[in-house]
Coordinates of C-alpha atoms in Angstrom, one line a residue:
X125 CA 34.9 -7.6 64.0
X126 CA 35.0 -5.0 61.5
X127 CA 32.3 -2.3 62.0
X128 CA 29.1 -2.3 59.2
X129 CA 29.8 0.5 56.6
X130 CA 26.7 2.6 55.0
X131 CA 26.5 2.0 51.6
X132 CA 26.4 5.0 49.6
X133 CA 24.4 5.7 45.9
X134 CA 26.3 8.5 44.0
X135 CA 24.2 9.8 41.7
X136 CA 25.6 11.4 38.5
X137 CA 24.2 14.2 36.2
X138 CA 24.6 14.2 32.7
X139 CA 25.2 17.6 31.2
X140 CA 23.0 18.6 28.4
X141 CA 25.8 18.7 26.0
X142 CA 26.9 15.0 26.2
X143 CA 23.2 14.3 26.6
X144 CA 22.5 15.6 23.3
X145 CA 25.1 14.1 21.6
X146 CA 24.1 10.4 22.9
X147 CA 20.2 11.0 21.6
X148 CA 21.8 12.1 18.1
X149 CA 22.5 8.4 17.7
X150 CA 19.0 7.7 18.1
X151 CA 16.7 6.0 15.2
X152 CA 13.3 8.0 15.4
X153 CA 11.4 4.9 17.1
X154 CA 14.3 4.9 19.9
X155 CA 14.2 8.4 20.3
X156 CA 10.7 8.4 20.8
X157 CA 10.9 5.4 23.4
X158 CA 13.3 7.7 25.4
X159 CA 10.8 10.5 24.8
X160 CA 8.4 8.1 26.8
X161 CA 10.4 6.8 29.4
X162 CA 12.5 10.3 30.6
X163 CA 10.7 13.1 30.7
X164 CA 14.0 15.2 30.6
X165 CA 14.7 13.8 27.4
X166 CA 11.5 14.7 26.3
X167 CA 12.0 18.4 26.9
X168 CA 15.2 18.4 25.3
X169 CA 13.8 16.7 22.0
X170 CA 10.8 19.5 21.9
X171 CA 13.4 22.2 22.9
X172 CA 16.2 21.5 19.2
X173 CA 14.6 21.0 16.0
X174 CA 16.8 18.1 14.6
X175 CA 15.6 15.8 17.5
X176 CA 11.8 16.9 17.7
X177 CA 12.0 16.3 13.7
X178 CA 13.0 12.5 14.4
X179 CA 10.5 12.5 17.3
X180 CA 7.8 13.4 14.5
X181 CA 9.0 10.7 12.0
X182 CA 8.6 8.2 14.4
X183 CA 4.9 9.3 15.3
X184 CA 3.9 9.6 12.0
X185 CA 5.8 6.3 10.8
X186 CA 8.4 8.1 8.2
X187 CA 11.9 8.1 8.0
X188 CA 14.3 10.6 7.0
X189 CA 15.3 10.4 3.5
X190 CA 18.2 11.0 1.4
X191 CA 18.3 14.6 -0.1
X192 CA 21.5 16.2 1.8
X193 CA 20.8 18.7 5.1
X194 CA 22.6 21.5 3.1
X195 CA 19.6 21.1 1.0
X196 CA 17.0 20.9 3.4
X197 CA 17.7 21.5 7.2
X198 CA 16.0 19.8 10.0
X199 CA 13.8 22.9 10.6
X200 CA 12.6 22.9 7.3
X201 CA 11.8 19.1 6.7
X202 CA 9.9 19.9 10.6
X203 CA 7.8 22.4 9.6
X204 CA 7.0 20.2 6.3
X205 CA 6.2 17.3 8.3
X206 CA 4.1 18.6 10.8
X207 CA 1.9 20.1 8.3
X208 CA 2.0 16.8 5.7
X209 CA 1.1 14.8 9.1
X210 CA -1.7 17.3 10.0
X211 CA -3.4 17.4 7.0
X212 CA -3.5 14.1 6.3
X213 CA -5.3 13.3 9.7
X214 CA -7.9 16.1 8.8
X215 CA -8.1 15.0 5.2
X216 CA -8.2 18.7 4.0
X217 CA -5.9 20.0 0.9
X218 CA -5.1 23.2 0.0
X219 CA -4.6 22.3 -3.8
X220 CA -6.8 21.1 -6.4
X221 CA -5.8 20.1 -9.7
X222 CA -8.1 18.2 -12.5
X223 CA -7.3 16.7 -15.5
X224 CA -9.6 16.3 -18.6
X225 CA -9.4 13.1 -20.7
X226 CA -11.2 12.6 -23.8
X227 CA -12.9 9.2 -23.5
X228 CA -12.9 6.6 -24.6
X229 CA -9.7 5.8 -22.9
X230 CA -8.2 3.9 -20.4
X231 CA -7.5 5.9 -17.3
X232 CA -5.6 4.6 -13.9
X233 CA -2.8 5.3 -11.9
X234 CA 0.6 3.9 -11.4
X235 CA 4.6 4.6 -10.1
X236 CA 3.1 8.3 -9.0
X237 CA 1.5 8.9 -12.8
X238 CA -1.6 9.0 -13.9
X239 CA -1.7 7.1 -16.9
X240 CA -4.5 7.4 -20.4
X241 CA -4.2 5.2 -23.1
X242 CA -6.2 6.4 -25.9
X243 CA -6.6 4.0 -28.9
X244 CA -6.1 4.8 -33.1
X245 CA -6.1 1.9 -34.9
X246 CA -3.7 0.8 -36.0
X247 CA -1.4 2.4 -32.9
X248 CA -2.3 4.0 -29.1
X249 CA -0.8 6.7 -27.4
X250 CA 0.1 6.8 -24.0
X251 CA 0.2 10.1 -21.7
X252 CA 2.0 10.0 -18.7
X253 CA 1.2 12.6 -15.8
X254 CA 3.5 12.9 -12.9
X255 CA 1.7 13.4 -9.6
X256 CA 3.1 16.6 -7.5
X257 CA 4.6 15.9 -4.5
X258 CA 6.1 18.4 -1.5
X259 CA 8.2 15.5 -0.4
X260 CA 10.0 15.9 -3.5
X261 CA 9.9 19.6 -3.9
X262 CA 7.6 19.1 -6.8
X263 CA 5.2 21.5 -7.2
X264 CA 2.4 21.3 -10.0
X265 CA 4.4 23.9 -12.0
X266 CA 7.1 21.0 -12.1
X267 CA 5.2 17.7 -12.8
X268 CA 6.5 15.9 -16.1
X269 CA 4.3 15.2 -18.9
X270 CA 5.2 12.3 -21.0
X271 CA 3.2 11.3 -24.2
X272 CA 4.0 8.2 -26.5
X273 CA 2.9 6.5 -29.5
X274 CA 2.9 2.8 -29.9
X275 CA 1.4 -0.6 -30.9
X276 CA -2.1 -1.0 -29.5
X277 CA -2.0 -1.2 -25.5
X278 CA -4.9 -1.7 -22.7
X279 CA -2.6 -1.9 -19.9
X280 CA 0.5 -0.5 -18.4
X281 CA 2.0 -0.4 -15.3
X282 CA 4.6 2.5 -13.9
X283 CA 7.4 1.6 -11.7
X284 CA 9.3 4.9 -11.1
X285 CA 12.6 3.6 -9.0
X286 CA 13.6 1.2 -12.1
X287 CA 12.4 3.8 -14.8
X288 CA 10.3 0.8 -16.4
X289 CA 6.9 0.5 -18.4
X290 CA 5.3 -2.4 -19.1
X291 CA 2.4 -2.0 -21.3
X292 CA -0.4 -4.7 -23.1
X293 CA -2.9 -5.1 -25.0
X294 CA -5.8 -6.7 -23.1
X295 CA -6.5 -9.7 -25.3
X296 CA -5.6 -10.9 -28.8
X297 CA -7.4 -13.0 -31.0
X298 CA -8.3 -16.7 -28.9
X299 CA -6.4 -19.6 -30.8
X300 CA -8.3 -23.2 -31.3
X301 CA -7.1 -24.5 -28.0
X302 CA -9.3 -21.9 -25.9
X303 CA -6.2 -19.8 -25.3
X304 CA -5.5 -16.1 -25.6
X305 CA -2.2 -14.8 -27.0
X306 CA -0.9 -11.7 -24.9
X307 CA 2.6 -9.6 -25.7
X308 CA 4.3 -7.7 -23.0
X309 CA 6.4 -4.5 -23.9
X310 CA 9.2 -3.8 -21.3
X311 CA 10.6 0.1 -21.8
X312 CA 12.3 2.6 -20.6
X313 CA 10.4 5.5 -18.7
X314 CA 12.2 8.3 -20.4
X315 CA 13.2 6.8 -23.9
X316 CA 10.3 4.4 -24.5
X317 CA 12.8 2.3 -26.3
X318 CA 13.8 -1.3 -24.5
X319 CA 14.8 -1.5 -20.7
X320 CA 18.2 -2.4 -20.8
X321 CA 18.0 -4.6 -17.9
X322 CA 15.4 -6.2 -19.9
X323 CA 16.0 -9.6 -21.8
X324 CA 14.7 -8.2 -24.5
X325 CA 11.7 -5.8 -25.7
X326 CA 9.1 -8.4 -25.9
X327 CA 7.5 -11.4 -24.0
X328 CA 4.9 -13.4 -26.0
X329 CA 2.3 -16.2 -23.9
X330 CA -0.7 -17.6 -23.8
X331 CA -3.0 -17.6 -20.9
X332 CA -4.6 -20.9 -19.9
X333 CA -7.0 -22.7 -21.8
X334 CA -10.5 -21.0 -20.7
X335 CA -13.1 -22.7 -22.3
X336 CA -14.4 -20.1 -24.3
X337 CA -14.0 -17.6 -20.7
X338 CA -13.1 -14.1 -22.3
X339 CA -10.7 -11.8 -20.1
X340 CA -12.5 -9.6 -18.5
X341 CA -9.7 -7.5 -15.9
X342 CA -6.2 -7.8 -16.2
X343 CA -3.8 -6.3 -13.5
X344 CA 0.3 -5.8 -13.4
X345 CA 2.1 -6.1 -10.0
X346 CA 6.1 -5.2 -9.7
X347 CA 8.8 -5.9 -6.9
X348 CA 12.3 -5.7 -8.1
X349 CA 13.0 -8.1 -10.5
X350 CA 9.5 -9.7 -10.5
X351 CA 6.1 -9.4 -12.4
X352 CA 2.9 -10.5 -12.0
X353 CA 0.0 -10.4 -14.3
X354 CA -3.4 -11.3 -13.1
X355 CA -6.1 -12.2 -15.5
X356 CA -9.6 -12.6 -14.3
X357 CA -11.9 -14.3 -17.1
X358 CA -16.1 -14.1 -17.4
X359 CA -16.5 -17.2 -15.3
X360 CA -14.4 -16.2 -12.2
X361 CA -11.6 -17.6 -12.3
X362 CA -8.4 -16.0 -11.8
X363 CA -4.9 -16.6 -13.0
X364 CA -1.5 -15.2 -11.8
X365 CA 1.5 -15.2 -13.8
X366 CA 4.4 -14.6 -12.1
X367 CA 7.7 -13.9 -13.6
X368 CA 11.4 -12.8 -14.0
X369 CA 11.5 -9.9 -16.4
X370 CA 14.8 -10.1 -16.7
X371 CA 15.3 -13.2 -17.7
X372 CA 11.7 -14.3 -18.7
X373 CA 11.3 -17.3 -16.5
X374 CA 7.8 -17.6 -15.5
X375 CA 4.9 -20.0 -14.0
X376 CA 1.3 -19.9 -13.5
X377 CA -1.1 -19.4 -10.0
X378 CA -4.3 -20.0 -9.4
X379 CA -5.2 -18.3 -6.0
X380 CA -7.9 -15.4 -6.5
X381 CA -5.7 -12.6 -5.9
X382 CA -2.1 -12.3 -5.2
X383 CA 0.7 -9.8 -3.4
X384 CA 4.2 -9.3 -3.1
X385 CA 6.3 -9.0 0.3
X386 CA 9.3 -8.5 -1.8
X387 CA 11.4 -10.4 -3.9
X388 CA 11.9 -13.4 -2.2
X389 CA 8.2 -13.9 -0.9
X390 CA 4.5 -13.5 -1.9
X391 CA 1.5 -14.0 -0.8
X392 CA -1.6 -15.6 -2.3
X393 CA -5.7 -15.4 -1.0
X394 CA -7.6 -19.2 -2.1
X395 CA -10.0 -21.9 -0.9
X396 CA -8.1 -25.4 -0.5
X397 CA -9.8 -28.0 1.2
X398 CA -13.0 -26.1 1.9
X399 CA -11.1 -23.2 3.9
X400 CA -10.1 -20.0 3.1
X401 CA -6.7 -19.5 3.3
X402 CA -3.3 -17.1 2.6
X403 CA -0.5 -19.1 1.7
X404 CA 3.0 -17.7 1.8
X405 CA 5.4 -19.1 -1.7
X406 CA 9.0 -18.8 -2.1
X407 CA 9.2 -17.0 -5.3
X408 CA 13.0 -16.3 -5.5
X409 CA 13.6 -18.9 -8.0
X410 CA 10.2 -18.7 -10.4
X411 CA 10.9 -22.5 -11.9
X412 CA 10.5 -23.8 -8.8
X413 CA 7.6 -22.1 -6.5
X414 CA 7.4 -23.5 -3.2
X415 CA 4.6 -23.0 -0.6
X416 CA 6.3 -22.1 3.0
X417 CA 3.3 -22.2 5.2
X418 CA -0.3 -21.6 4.9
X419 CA -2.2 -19.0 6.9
X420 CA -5.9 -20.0 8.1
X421 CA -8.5 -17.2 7.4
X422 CA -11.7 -16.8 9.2
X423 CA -14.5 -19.8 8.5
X424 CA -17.0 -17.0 7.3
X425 CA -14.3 -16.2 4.5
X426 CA -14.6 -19.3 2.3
X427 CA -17.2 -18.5 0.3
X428 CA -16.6 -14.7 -0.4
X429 CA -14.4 -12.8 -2.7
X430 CA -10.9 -12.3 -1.0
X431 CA -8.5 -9.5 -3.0
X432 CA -5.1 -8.2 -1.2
X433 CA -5.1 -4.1 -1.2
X434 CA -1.7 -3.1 -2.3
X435 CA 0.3 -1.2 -0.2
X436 CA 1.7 1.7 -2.3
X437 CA 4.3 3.0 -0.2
X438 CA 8.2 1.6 -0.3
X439 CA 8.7 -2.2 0.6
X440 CA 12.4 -1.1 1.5
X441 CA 14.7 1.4 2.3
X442 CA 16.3 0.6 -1.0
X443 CA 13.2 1.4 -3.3
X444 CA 12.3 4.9 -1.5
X445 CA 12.9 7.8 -4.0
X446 CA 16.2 9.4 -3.8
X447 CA 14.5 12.8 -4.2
X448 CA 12.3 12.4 -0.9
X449 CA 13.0 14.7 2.1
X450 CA 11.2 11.8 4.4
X451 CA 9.2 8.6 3.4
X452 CA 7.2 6.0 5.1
X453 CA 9.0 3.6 6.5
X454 CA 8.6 0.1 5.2
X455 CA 8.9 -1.8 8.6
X456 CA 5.6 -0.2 9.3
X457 CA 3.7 -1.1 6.5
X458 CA 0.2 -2.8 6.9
X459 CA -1.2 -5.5 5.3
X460 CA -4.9 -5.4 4.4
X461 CA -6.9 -7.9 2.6
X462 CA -10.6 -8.0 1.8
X463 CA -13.5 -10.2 1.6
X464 CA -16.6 -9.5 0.0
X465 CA -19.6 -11.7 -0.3
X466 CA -20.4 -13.7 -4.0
X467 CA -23.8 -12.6 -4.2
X468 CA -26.1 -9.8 -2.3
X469 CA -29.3 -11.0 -1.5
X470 CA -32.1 -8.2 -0.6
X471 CA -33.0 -10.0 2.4
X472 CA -29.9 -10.4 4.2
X473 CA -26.9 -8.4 5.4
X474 CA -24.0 -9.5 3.9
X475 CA -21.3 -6.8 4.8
X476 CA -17.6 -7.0 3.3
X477 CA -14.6 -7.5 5.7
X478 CA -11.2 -6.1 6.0
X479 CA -8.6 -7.5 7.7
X480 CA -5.7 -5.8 8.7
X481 CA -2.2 -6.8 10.4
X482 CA 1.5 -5.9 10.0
X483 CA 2.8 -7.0 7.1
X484 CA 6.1 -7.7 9.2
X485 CA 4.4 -10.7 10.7
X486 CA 4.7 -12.6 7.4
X487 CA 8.6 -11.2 6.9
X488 CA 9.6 -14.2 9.4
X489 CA 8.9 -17.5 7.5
X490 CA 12.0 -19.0 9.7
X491 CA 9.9 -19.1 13.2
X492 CA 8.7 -22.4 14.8
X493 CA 5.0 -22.7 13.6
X494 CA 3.9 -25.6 12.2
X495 CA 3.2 -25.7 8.0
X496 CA -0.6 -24.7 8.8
X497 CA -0.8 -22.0 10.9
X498 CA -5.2 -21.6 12.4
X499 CA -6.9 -18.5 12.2
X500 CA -7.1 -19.0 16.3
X501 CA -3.0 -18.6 16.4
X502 CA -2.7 -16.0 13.6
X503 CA -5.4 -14.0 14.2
X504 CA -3.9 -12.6 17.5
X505 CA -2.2 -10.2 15.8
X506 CA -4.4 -9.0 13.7
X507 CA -7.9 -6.6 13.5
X508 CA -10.9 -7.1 11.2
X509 CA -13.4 -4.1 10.3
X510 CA -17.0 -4.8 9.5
X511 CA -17.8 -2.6 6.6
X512 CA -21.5 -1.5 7.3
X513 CA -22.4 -0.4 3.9
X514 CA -23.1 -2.1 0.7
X515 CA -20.6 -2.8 -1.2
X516 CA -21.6 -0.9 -4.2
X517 CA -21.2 2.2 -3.0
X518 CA -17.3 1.4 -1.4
X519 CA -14.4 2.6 -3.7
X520 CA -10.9 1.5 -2.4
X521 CA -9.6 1.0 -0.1
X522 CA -6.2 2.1 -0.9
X523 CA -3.5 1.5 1.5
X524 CA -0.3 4.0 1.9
X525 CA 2.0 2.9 4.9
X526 CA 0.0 2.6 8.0
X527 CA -3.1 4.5 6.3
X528 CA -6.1 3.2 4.5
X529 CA -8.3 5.4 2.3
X530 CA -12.2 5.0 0.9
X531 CA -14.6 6.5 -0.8
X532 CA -18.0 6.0 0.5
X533 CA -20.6 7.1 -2.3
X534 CA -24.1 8.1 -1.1
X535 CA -26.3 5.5 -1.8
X536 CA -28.9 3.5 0.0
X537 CA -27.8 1.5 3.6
X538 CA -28.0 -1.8 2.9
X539 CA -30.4 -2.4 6.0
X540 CA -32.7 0.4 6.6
X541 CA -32.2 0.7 2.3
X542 CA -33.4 4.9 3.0
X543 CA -32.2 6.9 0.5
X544 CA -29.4 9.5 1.4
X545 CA -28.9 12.2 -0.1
X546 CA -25.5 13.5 1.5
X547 CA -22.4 13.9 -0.2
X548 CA -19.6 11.1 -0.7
X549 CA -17.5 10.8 1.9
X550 CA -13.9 10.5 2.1
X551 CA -12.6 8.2 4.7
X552 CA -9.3 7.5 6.6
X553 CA -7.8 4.5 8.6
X554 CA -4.8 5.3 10.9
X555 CA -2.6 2.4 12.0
X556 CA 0.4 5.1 13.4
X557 CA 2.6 3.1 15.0
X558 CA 3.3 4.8 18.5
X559 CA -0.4 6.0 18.7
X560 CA -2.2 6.7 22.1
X561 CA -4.5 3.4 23.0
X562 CA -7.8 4.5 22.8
X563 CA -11.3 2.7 22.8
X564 CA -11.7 0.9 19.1
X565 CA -14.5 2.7 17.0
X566 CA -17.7 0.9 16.0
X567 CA -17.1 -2.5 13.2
X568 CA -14.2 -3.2 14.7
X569 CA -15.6 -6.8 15.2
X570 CA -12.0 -8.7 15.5
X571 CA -9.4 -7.3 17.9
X572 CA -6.1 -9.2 18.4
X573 CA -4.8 -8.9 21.9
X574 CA -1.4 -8.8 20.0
X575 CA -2.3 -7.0 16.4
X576 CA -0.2 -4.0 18.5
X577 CA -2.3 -2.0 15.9
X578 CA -4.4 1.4 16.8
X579 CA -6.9 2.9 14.2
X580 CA -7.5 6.3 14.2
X581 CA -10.5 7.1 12.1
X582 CA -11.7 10.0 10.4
X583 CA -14.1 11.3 7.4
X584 CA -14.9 14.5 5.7
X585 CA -17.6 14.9 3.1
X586 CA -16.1 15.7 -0.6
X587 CA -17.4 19.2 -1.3
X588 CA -19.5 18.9 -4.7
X589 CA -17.6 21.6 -6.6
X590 CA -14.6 19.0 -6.3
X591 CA -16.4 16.0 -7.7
X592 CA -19.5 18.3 -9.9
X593 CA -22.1 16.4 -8.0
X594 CA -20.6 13.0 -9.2
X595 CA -20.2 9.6 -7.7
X596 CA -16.4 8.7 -7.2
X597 CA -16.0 5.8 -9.9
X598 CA -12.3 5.1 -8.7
X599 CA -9.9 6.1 -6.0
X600 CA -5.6 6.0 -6.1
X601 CA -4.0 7.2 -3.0
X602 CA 0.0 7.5 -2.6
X603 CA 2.3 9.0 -0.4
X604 CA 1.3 12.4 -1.2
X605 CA -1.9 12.5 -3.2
X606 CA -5.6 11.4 -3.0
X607 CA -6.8 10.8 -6.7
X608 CA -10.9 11.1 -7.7
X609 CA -11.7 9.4 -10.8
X610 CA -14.9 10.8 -12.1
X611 CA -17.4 9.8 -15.4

């Protein structure tokens, strides 16, 4: 009989050397799992600056982006983040720029430009005002100022990482049929003259027939290779046309409001059947729109205003700009969508609703759920806020990555209706994705046990030499700049 032998555990050591070199390899979000799990590696990630800088793009939900380390060293693009990441969270700025327009004009912002049409019949010109950015290593002193003259425009629409404008007019004369004739323009951000990926300069249609409905809003989405162009006309209704621009195929929505996942999917926000619902359409080939699946929204929802909140920062790694030294990354980006009430009546509360979930959840058409997915499956993974304020005095919300941005106006509450006389108050949402669990604030009245989504809230009060004692008529938020439109 052979005797019993101890078994022995060797334990091995792994030099900080060859330790290094495996957490190199790292993503941010692995690197900060490891972070979590060993607290040697943690110590070795706060101890070299290349590692703690992916350790901060993963808490703040950025990735590193493509301007070459000769050009800007871990250390620097550290020091840059940590103070971008802080003063965000604080919502404090140690710039201030304003711009005066002449009105009457048309004012907004787009593709990280603020954008005024001013009209002289028979022609408008448009300015174009690039938005500093210490991303890009664009400083005010640096901005580009573009100004243009052309046929009369209402509308135009910036995107930056395909150089394209697309402008309008808002409406041309109505034809017998009840329809209105609109022309799109599709330039060149630098020459003005025809996008050469473009089919050609112009695109001529008509919207539907609207029975005598004028338009009263209309709205440009891009992604890639596709456009959308929402009108909304004087008796509700809303229209979506969604297109190729480069080879001017093109069909017509009817959901209230509409949004892009990329090029392949969108979303739309409607009432079929009596319930609210989003449904998800396959958009890659425009002559033939298919709904995949359709998304259940809460009961209360069906009778209220529902608009998707653009997300302004990069759907993909592909669109982020070339000249960023980190950007948010796309995989994190949150989904928010809104639901206000069709009327207000004096003696009830009717508060708006925001819901908000990972837009990744609807990046996975492919999974096994049935074609009509109920609120009761869906809405696991996602959070809805209670907005306790009337909805007058709200501006935004504007989403950027995993942040949300408002303006609350000081107005009346819509319950105790008592006159304030405070300051408007700029607000922030914080969905970071590896953020500490803490207890959900107050109007949080929907909490997914798998939304896997922590807000972070926080407010300061606009100081009234920035906004002259004004109400904020409009707010733009992108990856680096808050933007107060002001009358």
């Amino acid at each position: 009989m052979s005797p019993h032998r101890k078994t022995t555990i060797r334990r091995f050591r792994i030099s900080n050397d060859v330790l290094l070199s495996i957490l190199e390899y790292l993503d941010p979000p692995s690197l900060w799992r490891a972070c979590k799990a060993f607290r040697r590696i943690y110590s070795l990630t706060m101890e070299y600056q290349s590692l703690r800088y992916k350790h901060e793009l993963a808490v703040s939900g950025m990735k590193d982006g493509a301007v070459a380390y000769s050009k800007a060293p871990p250390i620097s693009r550290l020091k840059l983040l940590l103070n971008y990441r802080k003063d965000w969270l604080e919502l404090s700025w140690n710039h201030e720029l304003r711009l005066q327009i002449s009105l009457p004009a048309q004012v907004g912002s787009s593709g990280g430009f603020v954008h005024q049409i001013h009209g002289h019949e028979p022609f408008s010109t448009l300015e174009l005002s690039e938005l500093p950015s210490c991303r890009k290593n664009r400083p005010p002193a640096l901005t580009r100022h573009l100004k243009f003259t052309t046929s009369v425009i209402d509308r135009v629409v910036v995107d930056l990482a395909q150089a394209l404008v697309v402008t309008a007019p808002l409406s041309l004369p109505t034809s017998q049929q009840g329809r209105i004739g609109i022309q799109l323009h599709f330039r060149d951000l630098w020459s003005f003259a025809k996008h050469p990926r473009a089919r050609a300069l112009t695109y001529e249609f008509s919207s539907p027939s609207s029975a005598g409905a004028a338009i009263v809003r209309m709205t440009f989405l891009v992604c890639g290779s596709k456009l959308a162009i929402s009108l909304e006309f004087s008796d509700g209704r809303n229209k979506h046309l969604i297109m190729n621009w480069l080879n001017f195929d093109a069909r017509w929505l009817d959901d209230q409001d509409i949004q892009f996942l990329d090029e392949t999917y969108l979303l739309g926000a409607s009432t079929r059947s009596g319930s609210a619902v989003v449904s998800l359409y396959n958009v890659s080939k425009i002559t033939s729109i298919s709904v995949v699946r359709e998304f259940e929204l809460p009961p209360t929802w069906s009778n209220t205003i529902m608009k998707f909140l653009p997300n302004s920062s990069p759907r993909s790694d592909i669109s982020q700009p070339s000249d960023a030294l980190f950007y948010a990354a796309p995989e994190t980006r949150v989904l928010a969508i809104s639901s206000t009430p069709t009327a207000i009546s004096h003696s009830e509360f009717y508060p708006m609703n925001w819901l908000f979930l990972k837009e990744s959840y609807f990046r996975f058409p492919s999974r096994k759920d049935g074609f009509r997915v109920s609120w009761g499956q869906w809405g696991q993974y996602s959070l809805i806020k209670e907005i306790d304020v009337h909805p007058s005095a709200i501006r935004g919300p504007c989403v950027v990555g995993t942040k949300v941005f408002y303006v609350e106006n000081a107005v009346h509450s819509t319950r105790s209706h008592a006159h304030s006389n405070r300051s408007s108050r700029l607000r922030v949402i914080d969905f970071s994705p590896f953020a500490e669990p803490v207890e959900y604030p107050r109007g949080w009245t929907s909490v997914g046990p798998r939304a896997s989504l922590i807000p972070v809230e926080s407010r300061r009060s606009i100081p009234t030499s920035s906004v002259d004692g004004l109400p904020v008529k409009d707010i733009i938020a992108t990856e680096d700049n808050i933007v107060l439109f002001l009358v």
